[in-house]
C-alpha positions as CSV (number, residue, x, y, z in Angstrom):
1,M,47.8,237.5,-34.1
2,G,45.4,238.6,-31.6
3,G,46.6,239.1,-28.1
4,S,50.3,239.3,-28.9
5,F,52.6,241.8,-29.7
6,F,56.4,242.1,-30.1
7,V,58.7,245.5,-29.5
8,R,62.1,244.8,-30.9
9,G,63.5,247.7,-28.5
10,N,62.9,246.3,-25.2
11,R,62.1,242.6,-26.3
12,M,58.8,242.6,-24.8
13,R,56.2,239.9,-25.7
14,S,52.6,239.6,-24.5
15,L,51.4,236.2,-24.8
16,T,47.8,234.7,-24.2
17,N,47.4,231.9,-21.4
18,R,47.6,229.3,-24.3
19,Q,50.6,230.6,-26.1
20,A,52.6,230.8,-22.7
21,R,51.4,227.3,-22.2
22,Q,52.4,226.4,-25.9
23,F,55.9,227.7,-25.3
24,I,56.8,226.1,-22.4
25,L,55.7,222.8,-23.6
26,L,57.7,223.2,-26.9
27,K,60.6,224.3,-24.7
28,H,60.6,221.1,-22.9
29,G,60.1,219.0,-26.2
30,L,56.7,217.8,-24.6
31,L,54.4,219.3,-27.6
32,G,54.1,217.9,-31.0
33,A,56.6,215.6,-32.6
34,H,59.7,214.8,-30.4
35,R,62.6,217.1,-30.5
36,F,65.0,214.8,-28.4
37,S,65.7,211.0,-29.4
38,G,68.1,208.5,-28.2
39,K,71.2,208.8,-25.9
40,Q,72.5,212.1,-27.6
41,G,68.7,213.5,-27.3
42,A,68.8,212.8,-23.3
43,W,72.1,214.6,-23.0
44,E,70.8,217.6,-24.9
45,Y,67.8,218.0,-23.1
46,I,69.5,217.7,-19.5
47,R,71.9,220.2,-21.1
48,Q,69.3,222.5,-22.1
49,T,68.0,222.5,-18.4
50,G,71.1,222.5,-16.7
51,S,70.1,219.6,-14.1
52,I,67.1,217.2,-13.5
53,Q,66.2,216.2,-9.9
54,F,67.2,212.9,-9.0
55,D,65.3,210.9,-6.4
56,P,66.4,207.5,-5.2
57,V,62.3,206.3,-4.7
58,D,61.6,203.7,-7.8
59,V,58.0,203.0,-7.3
60,C,57.6,203.1,-11.6
61,G,61.1,204.4,-12.5
62,K,63.2,207.0,-10.4
63,N,62.3,210.9,-10.9
64,A,65.1,211.7,-13.3
65,E,64.3,208.4,-15.4
66,I,60.4,209.5,-15.8
67,A,61.3,212.8,-16.7
68,L,63.3,211.7,-19.6
69,Q,61.2,208.8,-20.9
70,S,58.2,211.6,-21.5
71,R,60.5,213.7,-23.7
72,V,63.4,211.6,-25.3
73,K,62.3,209.1,-28.0
74,G,63.7,205.5,-27.3
75,F,65.0,206.3,-23.9
76,T,65.5,203.5,-21.7
77,K,66.7,203.4,-18.0
78,E,69.9,202.1,-18.9
79,T,70.6,205.3,-21.2
80,L,71.2,207.5,-18.3
81,T,73.0,204.9,-16.6
82,E,75.5,204.8,-19.8
83,L,75.5,208.8,-19.8
84,L,76.4,209.2,-15.9
85,Y,78.5,206.2,-15.5
86,S,80.3,205.0,-18.4
87,D,80.4,208.1,-20.5
88,R,80.4,210.2,-17.7
89,S,79.3,213.1,-19.9
90,L,76.6,213.7,-16.9
91,F,77.4,213.6,-13.1
92,D,75.3,213.6,-9.6
93,Y,75.8,216.8,-7.6
94,P,73.7,218.9,-5.6
95,D,72.3,221.6,-7.4
96,K,68.4,222.5,-6.6
97,C,68.7,218.9,-4.6
98,L,70.6,216.2,-5.7
99,C,70.5,216.6,-9.3
100,I,71.8,215.2,-12.6
101,I,74.1,217.7,-14.1
102,P,76.3,217.7,-17.4
103,T,79.9,217.1,-16.6
104,E,81.0,220.0,-18.3
105,D,79.2,222.4,-15.6
106,W,81.4,220.5,-12.9
107,R,83.8,223.9,-12.8
108,Y,80.9,226.1,-11.9
109,F,80.1,224.7,-8.8
110,S,83.7,224.9,-7.5
111,R,83.0,227.6,-4.8
112,Y,80.9,224.8,-3.0
113,R,83.7,222.3,-2.9
114,T,86.1,224.9,-1.7
115,A,83.6,225.8,1.2
116,A,83.5,221.9,2.2
117,R,87.2,221.7,2.0
118,E,87.7,224.7,4.6
119,N,85.0,223.2,6.9
120,I,87.0,219.9,6.5
121,N,90.1,221.7,7.4
122,N,88.7,223.2,11.0
123,F,88.2,219.2,12.1
124,P,91.7,217.1,12.8
125,E,90.0,214.2,13.3
126,I,87.8,214.5,10.1
127,R,90.7,215.0,7.9
128,A,92.5,211.8,9.4
129,L,89.4,209.8,9.0
130,T,89.2,211.3,4.8
131,E,92.9,210.8,4.3
132,S,92.3,206.9,5.6
133,A,89.6,206.8,3.4
134,R,91.3,208.0,0.3
135,A,94.1,205.5,0.9
136,I,91.7,202.6,1.3
137,L,89.6,204.1,-1.8
138,A,93.0,204.3,-4.2
139,K,93.8,200.6,-3.4
140,N,90.6,199.1,-3.7
141,G,88.4,201.2,-6.2
142,P,84.7,202.3,-5.7
143,L,82.9,201.4,-2.6
144,S,79.9,201.8,-1.0
145,S,79.7,203.2,2.8
146,D,79.4,199.6,4.3
147,A,82.1,198.2,2.5
148,L,84.3,201.3,3.6
149,E,83.5,201.0,7.3
150,R,84.8,197.1,6.8
151,E,88.1,198.6,5.7
152,L,88.7,201.6,7.6
153,S,91.6,201.2,10.4
154,V,91.6,205.0,11.5
155,S,90.5,205.0,15.2
156,F,87.5,207.1,15.5
157,P,85.6,206.5,18.9
158,A,82.0,205.8,18.5
159,A,80.9,208.4,20.7
160,D,82.2,211.3,19.1
161,S,79.9,210.7,15.9
162,D,77.1,212.3,18.5
163,S,79.1,215.1,19.5
164,P,78.1,218.8,18.4
165,R,81.9,218.9,16.8
166,W,81.1,216.1,14.6
167,R,77.7,217.0,14.0
168,S,78.7,220.7,12.6
169,A,81.3,218.9,10.5
170,I,79.5,216.6,8.6
171,H,76.8,218.9,8.0
172,W,75.0,216.6,5.5
173,S,75.1,213.6,7.7
174,A,74.3,214.4,11.2
175,G,73.8,210.6,12.8
176,S,75.2,209.0,10.0
177,N,78.0,206.2,10.8
178,R,81.2,207.3,10.1
179,S,81.9,205.9,6.7
180,R,78.7,207.3,5.2
181,A,79.2,210.9,6.9
182,V,83.2,211.1,5.4
183,L,82.1,209.6,1.7
184,E,79.2,212.2,1.9
185,Q,81.9,215.0,3.1
186,M,84.4,213.8,0.3
187,Y,81.6,213.8,-2.3
188,T,81.0,217.5,-1.2
189,T,84.5,218.6,-1.6
190,G,84.9,216.9,-5.0
191,D,87.4,214.5,-4.1
192,L,84.7,211.8,-4.6
193,I,82.4,211.3,-7.3
194,I,79.3,208.5,-7.4
195,H,80.9,206.1,-9.6
196,H,77.9,204.0,-9.8
197,K,74.5,203.0,-7.9
198,Q,73.2,199.7,-7.2
199,G,69.5,200.5,-6.4
200,A,69.7,203.4,-3.7
201,R,72.8,202.6,-2.6
202,K,75.7,204.9,-3.7
203,F,79.4,203.7,-4.4
204,Y,81.9,206.4,-4.5
205,G,84.9,206.4,-6.3
206,L,88.0,209.1,-6.5
207,A,87.2,211.9,-8.9
208,E,90.7,212.0,-10.4
209,K,90.3,208.6,-11.7
210,Y,87.4,209.2,-13.6
211,L,87.0,212.6,-14.5
212,P,89.6,214.6,-16.9
213,A,92.5,216.1,-15.1
214,G,91.7,219.3,-16.8
215,L,88.3,219.7,-15.8
216,L,89.4,219.1,-12.2
217,S,91.7,222.0,-12.4
218,A,89.8,224.3,-14.1
219,Q,89.2,227.9,-12.5
220,E,86.0,228.9,-11.5
221,P,84.5,230.8,-14.6
222,L,82.7,233.4,-12.3
223,P,84.4,234.1,-9.1
224,D,82.0,237.0,-8.4
225,E,79.2,235.9,-6.3
226,A,77.0,238.2,-8.1
227,A,77.8,236.8,-11.4
228,H,77.6,233.5,-10.0
229,I,74.4,233.9,-8.6
230,R,73.1,235.5,-12.2
231,W,74.0,232.3,-14.1
232,R,72.4,230.2,-11.6
233,I,69.1,232.2,-11.9
234,A,69.3,232.3,-15.7
235,R,69.8,228.8,-15.5
236,R,66.9,228.0,-13.5
237,I,64.7,230.0,-15.9
238,G,65.9,227.8,-18.6
239,A,65.1,224.8,-17.2
240,V,61.5,226.0,-16.0
241,G,61.1,227.6,-19.5
242,L,59.2,230.7,-17.8
243,L,59.5,231.9,-14.0
244,W,59.0,235.0,-12.2
245,D,61.1,237.1,-9.8
246,R,59.1,235.8,-6.7
247,H,59.6,233.3,-4.0
248,S,59.7,229.9,-5.5
249,D,60.7,226.3,-4.9
250,A,62.8,226.9,-8.3
251,W,65.4,228.7,-6.7
252,L,65.9,226.3,-4.0
253,G,69.8,225.3,-3.4
254,I,71.2,228.9,-4.5
255,W,73.2,230.2,-1.6
256,G,72.6,233.6,-0.3
257,L,70.0,234.1,-2.5
258,K,67.4,236.8,-1.0
259,S,64.8,238.7,-2.8
260,D,66.6,242.1,-3.1
261,S,70.0,239.7,-4.8
262,R,67.3,237.9,-7.0
263,A,65.6,241.2,-8.1
264,A,69.2,242.6,-9.1
265,A,70.0,239.6,-10.9
266,F,67.0,239.7,-12.6
267,R,67.4,243.5,-13.7
268,Q,71.2,242.8,-15.0
269,L,70.0,239.7,-16.7
270,S,67.3,241.6,-18.5
271,D,69.8,244.4,-19.2
272,E,72.4,242.2,-20.6
273,G,69.6,240.6,-23.0
274,E,70.2,236.9,-21.0
275,I,66.7,237.0,-20.0
276,F,63.4,239.1,-21.3
277,E,60.2,240.0,-20.0
278,T,56.8,238.8,-21.0
279,S,53.4,239.4,-19.9
280,V,50.7,236.5,-19.7
281,E,47.2,236.7,-19.7
282,G,45.5,236.7,-16.4
283,I,49.0,236.7,-14.5
284,R,49.6,239.8,-12.7
285,S,53.1,239.1,-12.4
286,A,55.9,239.5,-15.3
287,L,57.5,236.4,-16.5
288,Y,60.8,235.8,-17.8
289,C,62.4,233.6,-20.4
290,R,65.8,233.0,-21.7
291,G,67.2,235.2,-24.5
292,E,68.4,232.0,-26.5
293,D,64.5,231.0,-26.5
294,A,63.5,234.1,-28.3
295,P,63.5,232.1,-31.8
296,L,60.8,229.5,-30.0
297,M,59.0,232.5,-28.5
298,E,58.7,233.8,-32.1
299,K,57.5,230.8,-33.6
300,V,54.4,230.4,-31.0
301,L,53.5,234.1,-31.4
302,D,53.3,233.1,-35.3
303,G,51.2,230.3,-34.5
304,I,51.5,226.7,-34.3
305,D,49.6,223.5,-35.0
306,A,51.2,220.6,-33.1
307,K,50.1,217.3,-33.0
308,P,48.7,216.1,-29.2
309,R,50.7,213.7,-27.3
310,C,50.2,212.1,-24.2
311,E,52.7,211.7,-21.6
312,L,53.2,210.8,-17.9
313,L,55.6,213.6,-15.9
314,A,57.8,212.9,-13.3
315,P,56.8,214.1,-9.8
316,L,59.7,216.7,-9.3
317,D,59.8,217.3,-13.1
318,C,61.5,220.7,-13.8
319,L,58.1,221.9,-15.5
320,M,56.7,221.5,-12.3
321,W,59.3,222.9,-9.9
322,D,56.9,226.3,-9.4
323,R,53.5,224.5,-8.3
324,K,51.9,228.2,-8.1
325,L,53.2,228.9,-11.6
326,I,51.8,225.4,-12.8
327,K,48.4,226.3,-11.3
328,A,48.3,230.0,-12.9
329,L,49.5,228.4,-16.4
330,F,47.7,225.1,-16.8
331,G,45.1,225.5,-13.8
332,F,46.3,222.4,-12.5
333,E,46.9,222.0,-8.5
334,Y,49.6,219.4,-7.8
335,A,51.1,217.9,-4.6
336,W,53.7,215.2,-4.5
337,E,51.8,213.1,-1.6
338,I,54.8,210.9,-0.8
339,Y,55.4,212.3,2.6
340,T,51.6,212.6,3.4
341,P,50.3,210.3,5.9
342,A,48.2,207.8,4.0
343,E,45.1,209.0,5.6
344,K,45.3,212.5,4.3
345,R,46.2,211.7,0.5
346,K,43.4,213.1,-1.5
347,Y,45.2,210.8,-4.5
348,G,48.1,208.4,-4.1
349,Y,51.5,207.6,-2.8
350,Y,53.4,208.3,-6.1
351,T,50.6,210.0,-8.7
352,L,52.1,211.3,-12.1
353,P,50.8,214.3,-13.9
354,L,49.1,213.6,-17.0
355,L,49.7,215.9,-20.0
356,Y,47.8,215.6,-23.1
357,G,48.6,218.4,-25.8
358,E,48.6,221.7,-24.1
359,D,46.9,220.6,-21.1
360,L,47.2,218.4,-17.6
361,I,44.6,216.4,-17.7
362,G,44.8,214.5,-14.6
363,R,47.1,212.3,-12.8
364,V,47.7,208.5,-12.5
365,D,48.9,206.1,-9.8
366,A,50.9,203.4,-11.1
367,I,52.9,201.0,-9.6
368,A,55.8,198.6,-11.4
369,E,55.7,195.1,-9.7
370,R,59.1,193.9,-10.9
371,K,58.6,190.3,-10.1
372,T,55.4,189.8,-11.8
373,K,56.8,192.4,-14.7
374,T,53.0,193.8,-14.3
375,L,52.3,197.8,-14.6
376,R,49.3,198.1,-12.1
377,V,47.4,201.2,-12.6
378,N,45.3,201.7,-9.3
379,N,43.5,204.9,-10.7
380,I,43.3,207.5,-13.0
381,W,41.8,211.1,-11.6
382,Y,40.8,213.3,-14.6
383,E,40.5,216.9,-14.2
384,N,36.9,218.3,-14.0
385,G,35.6,219.4,-17.5
386,V,37.9,216.7,-19.2
387,K,36.2,215.3,-22.1
388,R,36.9,211.5,-22.1
389,T,36.3,211.1,-26.0
390,K,37.7,208.3,-27.6
391,K,40.5,209.9,-29.1
392,L,41.6,210.9,-25.6
393,Q,41.3,207.3,-24.3
394,N,43.2,205.8,-27.0
395,A,45.8,208.2,-26.5
396,V,45.9,207.6,-22.5
397,D,46.0,203.8,-23.3
398,K,49.1,204.2,-25.4
399,C,50.8,206.2,-23.2
400,I,50.3,203.7,-20.2
401,E,51.5,200.8,-22.9
402,R,54.6,202.8,-23.6
403,F,55.2,203.3,-19.6
404,M,54.5,199.7,-19.2
405,T,57.5,199.1,-21.6
406,F,60.0,201.6,-20.2
407,N,59.3,199.8,-16.7
408,G,60.4,196.8,-17.9
409,C,56.8,195.2,-17.7
410,T,54.8,192.7,-19.9
411,E,51.7,192.9,-18.6
412,R,49.3,195.6,-17.4
413,S,46.4,195.5,-14.9
414,F,43.9,198.2,-14.0
415,L,42.2,198.7,-10.8
416,C,39.8,201.2,-12.7
417,G,38.4,202.0,-15.8
418,I,40.7,203.9,-18.1
């Protein structure tokens, strides 16, 4: 096929820009027929990516929910809640940021829990507070920080919460009240898990009551730091589909990762066949793919003819983790403007990328108004050059209708034309 070749010796691939886009979209289950379906499909997708990013903002669904609705046929918000808090096959934990992760990966993060415990051991006053909190949780079951604050009996002068010693001990929650701070600290040590959420409020429970003992006592599979970094890099490559050995937001949250350690990890992963190098038309830097995705790459190189789908993507979608890469591949510039002052926003508070077929064709500003059960579409901005054919308009309309149902709305209103 023109523009591509395959060298079996070193697993090199050369892709056209279109082939690279096809590959990454197929990897994400966003091109052609749905690869993922139902609760099992949602779990399989998260297992494939390693983690999806959690964010509590709920304008028209939370980030993780929006990411899954675009890929998983029949997905509902209750599906994710069941996987997290009934089945517990997923759990909330920091990865890139706060993420949703397969519970089977708990053991790979033990070095971070150990570091958090060592931090607590240096502060007797924090140890006393955590022991009291543990006893309260053991007696009462899962609690929010407000409920724990009412129960705490350990004397802890309020002034201490502003001291440098307290702030260095509770490194996640400078300025937090004592109950929130101790819950988050015990969460980082692995003594607690997020038992469930009510809106943005988290309820914490003792990990030993809700996770298998064998999992909690399992040894870290990769005690060597360099091996651990390689595992996390390969995992991030798998989450995006294609990544380069360059500075990227896709590497956020990997402790100790610098350009030299990242380059060394790429070299060894390549030598071991865990990742392989590709060159893509119009992109100077090499891109890398998981070795396990070689069959999918071959499928793309052989040529595919997939029926286009129209989907709304999440603002913190794994696919969008490296915005420079998205611009290079799709010619699409995206910025999440939620923290941008209103007068400086180019688009909207919570705009979602709009995918049609192999292209990112625009963005949508939509709000789910829960009281009236109305999905209000404030605006749709199409990229320059997008031909608004009847076929495209019908696809966008059906996408908005599905999104309305996903948000539990029965009506939709438009402040703009589709």
